[in-house]
Amino acid sequence: MTNASGKSDNVRWHHGHVTRDDRRGLMKQSGCTIWFTGLPASGKSTIAFAVERLLFEAGHAAYVLDGDNIRHGLCGNLGFSADDRAENIRRIGEVARLFVDAGLITLASFVSPYRADRQLVRSLHESAGMSFIEVFVDTPVDACEARDPKGLYKQARAGEISQFTGVNDPYEPPDAAELVIHTVGAKVDDCARCVVELLGQRGVLGA
Ligand code: ADP
């Protein structure tokens, strides 16, 4: 049977026999999402993968959800309009929430330019009693453009890419991120260590 919006009325959430506390005891960590936001080339993915490595070496289970990787599969049918960006972030938010439920430290690296979209993902987590830690990778646009590791700013300036955040699409910086990282003149390892330190302070890394 389906309801007016075309969804099945017979879909019910099944609760398993393993609790969040059980997983915490086994994995010696609390699942949580670290959400990296910032302009393209600000350093989100570089820092997220460095954090993943540090955590792995310390015996923790972490996984990076990366913007480009996700757009190959789960969100391969979405573009860069505000609606598609919102749907992209909503889907990733739901995946992150499942990962957290499974006990993982989830490192999400997405431009995620709109405050409302990030707030939605925060609410998805907090309403389920899960930690959501927003990290603003605060690199000025001129520094991002000078780095331009994928040549995308160059293409956007040449008019070859439309809706490119920082050039011809807006970016709304967070006003209450749990952590702000300034990357100009900073070493990647130091930036990554700041994130791991915060996880330690918040009691994520322990049974
Ligand atoms: P994003 O994921 O935000 O699009 P990337 O991580 O793909 O950005 O690229 C960031 C670029 O900036 C990389 O070439 C990286 O080596 C460079 N970089 C320089 N300093 C830093 C730093 N402190 N943290 C992160 N990246 C840095």
mmCIF file of N, CA, C and O in Angstrom, residues 2 15 42 57 59 69 86 112 122 127-128 153 160-161 169 176 179 194 196 202:
data_model
loop_
_atom_site.group_PDB
_atom_site.id
_atom_site.type_symbol
_atom_site.label_atom_id
_atom_site.label_comp_id
_atom_site.label_asym_id
_atom_site.label_seq_id
_atom_site.Cartn_x
_atom_site.Cartn_y
_atom_site.Cartn_z
ATOM 1 N N THR A 2 0.497 2.279 -0.728
ATOM 2 C CA THR A 2 1.277 3.518 -0.739
ATOM 3 C C THR A 2 0.416 4.676 -0.255
ATOM 4 O O THR A 2 -0.808 4.651 -0.384
ATOM 5 N N HIS A 15 14.585 -2.597 14.910
ATOM 6 C CA HIS A 15 15.661 -2.420 15.881
ATOM 7 C C HIS A 15 16.426 -3.731 16.013
ATOM 8 O O HIS A 15 15.834 -4.786 16.182
ATOM 9 N N SER A 42 40.118 24.274 -0.449
ATOM 10 C CA SER A 42 40.475 24.838 0.865
ATOM 11 C C SER A 42 41.306 23.846 1.676
ATOM 12 O O SER A 42 42.056 24.248 2.570
ATOM 13 N N GLU A 57 45.935 4.577 12.526
ATOM 14 C CA GLU A 57 47.196 4.189 13.182
ATOM 15 C C GLU A 57 47.021 4.078 14.693
ATOM 16 O O GLU A 57 47.758 3.356 15.360
ATOM 17 N N GLY A 59 44.368 2.841 15.964
ATOM 18 C CA GLY A 59 43.467 1.704 16.205
ATOM 19 C C GLY A 59 41.993 2.049 16.133
ATOM 20 O O GLY A 59 41.165 1.314 16.692
ATOM 21 N N ASN A 69 34.119 11.422 -4.778
ATOM 22 C CA ASN A 69 33.838 9.977 -4.794
ATOM 23 C C ASN A 69 32.331 9.716 -4.779
ATOM 24 O O ASN A 69 31.821 8.876 -5.526
ATOM 25 N N ALA A 86 21.271 20.499 -2.355
ATOM 26 C CA ALA A 86 20.547 20.149 -1.126
ATOM 27 C C ALA A 86 20.310 18.640 -1.063
ATOM 28 O O ALA A 86 20.498 18.004 -0.021
ATOM 29 N N SER A 112 29.580 21.798 0.575
ATOM 30 C CA SER A 112 28.319 22.070 1.317
ATOM 31 C C SER A 112 28.159 23.560 1.603
ATOM 32 O O SER A 112 28.238 23.989 2.749
ATOM 33 N N ARG A 122 23.036 18.336 10.544
ATOM 34 C CA ARG A 122 23.260 18.416 11.999
ATOM 35 C C ARG A 122 22.006 17.918 12.738
ATOM 36 O O ARG A 122 22.093 17.100 13.651
ATOM 37 N N SER A 127 19.016 14.788 16.426
ATOM 38 C CA SER A 127 17.708 14.225 16.809
ATOM 39 C C SER A 127 17.835 12.733 17.101
ATOM 40 O O SER A 127 16.974 12.153 17.773
ATOM 41 N N ALA A 128 18.898 12.105 16.608
ATOM 42 C CA ALA A 128 19.115 10.675 16.896
ATOM 43 C C ALA A 128 20.134 10.500 18.027
ATOM 44 O O ALA A 128 20.632 9.392 18.251
ATOM 45 N N TYR A 153 39.385 26.181 -10.686
ATOM 46 C CA TYR A 153 39.208 27.640 -10.651
ATOM 47 C C TYR A 153 39.540 28.224 -12.027
ATOM 48 O O TYR A 153 38.841 29.106 -12.509
ATOM 49 N N GLU A 160 34.254 27.935 -18.339
ATOM 50 C CA GLU A 160 34.010 26.555 -18.763
ATOM 51 C C GLU A 160 33.205 25.766 -17.726
ATOM 52 O O GLU A 160 32.678 24.696 -18.030
ATOM 53 N N ILE A 161 33.154 26.271 -16.483
ATOM 54 C CA ILE A 161 32.327 25.630 -15.448
ATOM 55 C C ILE A 161 31.404 26.700 -14.888
ATOM 56 O O ILE A 161 31.878 27.770 -14.484
ATOM 57 N N ASP A 169 29.250 31.014 -7.731
ATOM 58 C CA ASP A 169 28.205 30.432 -6.887
ATOM 59 C C ASP A 169 28.566 30.779 -5.438
ATOM 60 O O ASP A 169 29.752 30.861 -5.102
ATOM 61 N N ALA A 176 28.837 29.009 13.617
ATOM 62 C CA ALA A 176 29.088 28.369 14.924
ATOM 63 C C ALA A 176 29.715 26.986 14.740
ATOM 64 O O ALA A 176 29.274 26.008 15.347
ATOM 65 N N LEU A 179 34.923 23.765 15.130
ATOM 66 C CA LEU A 179 36.368 23.996 14.935
ATOM 67 C C LEU A 179 36.576 24.769 13.635
ATOM 68 O O LEU A 179 35.927 24.479 12.634
ATOM 69 N N CYS A 194 44.835 18.779 15.101
ATOM 70 C CA CYS A 194 43.823 19.610 15.797
ATOM 71 C C CYS A 194 42.487 18.885 15.856
ATOM 72 O O CYS A 194 41.771 18.941 16.862
ATOM 73 N N VAL A 196 41.969 15.573 15.634
ATOM 74 C CA VAL A 196 42.058 14.392 16.512
ATOM 75 C C VAL A 196 42.020 14.829 17.983
ATOM 76 O O VAL A 196 41.367 14.192 18.817
ATOM 77 N N ARG A 202 36.345 15.503 23.290
ATOM 78 C CA ARG A 202 34.898 15.240 23.316
ATOM 79 C C ARG A 202 34.563 13.807 23.718
ATOM 80 O O ARG A 202 33.406 13.396 23.655
#
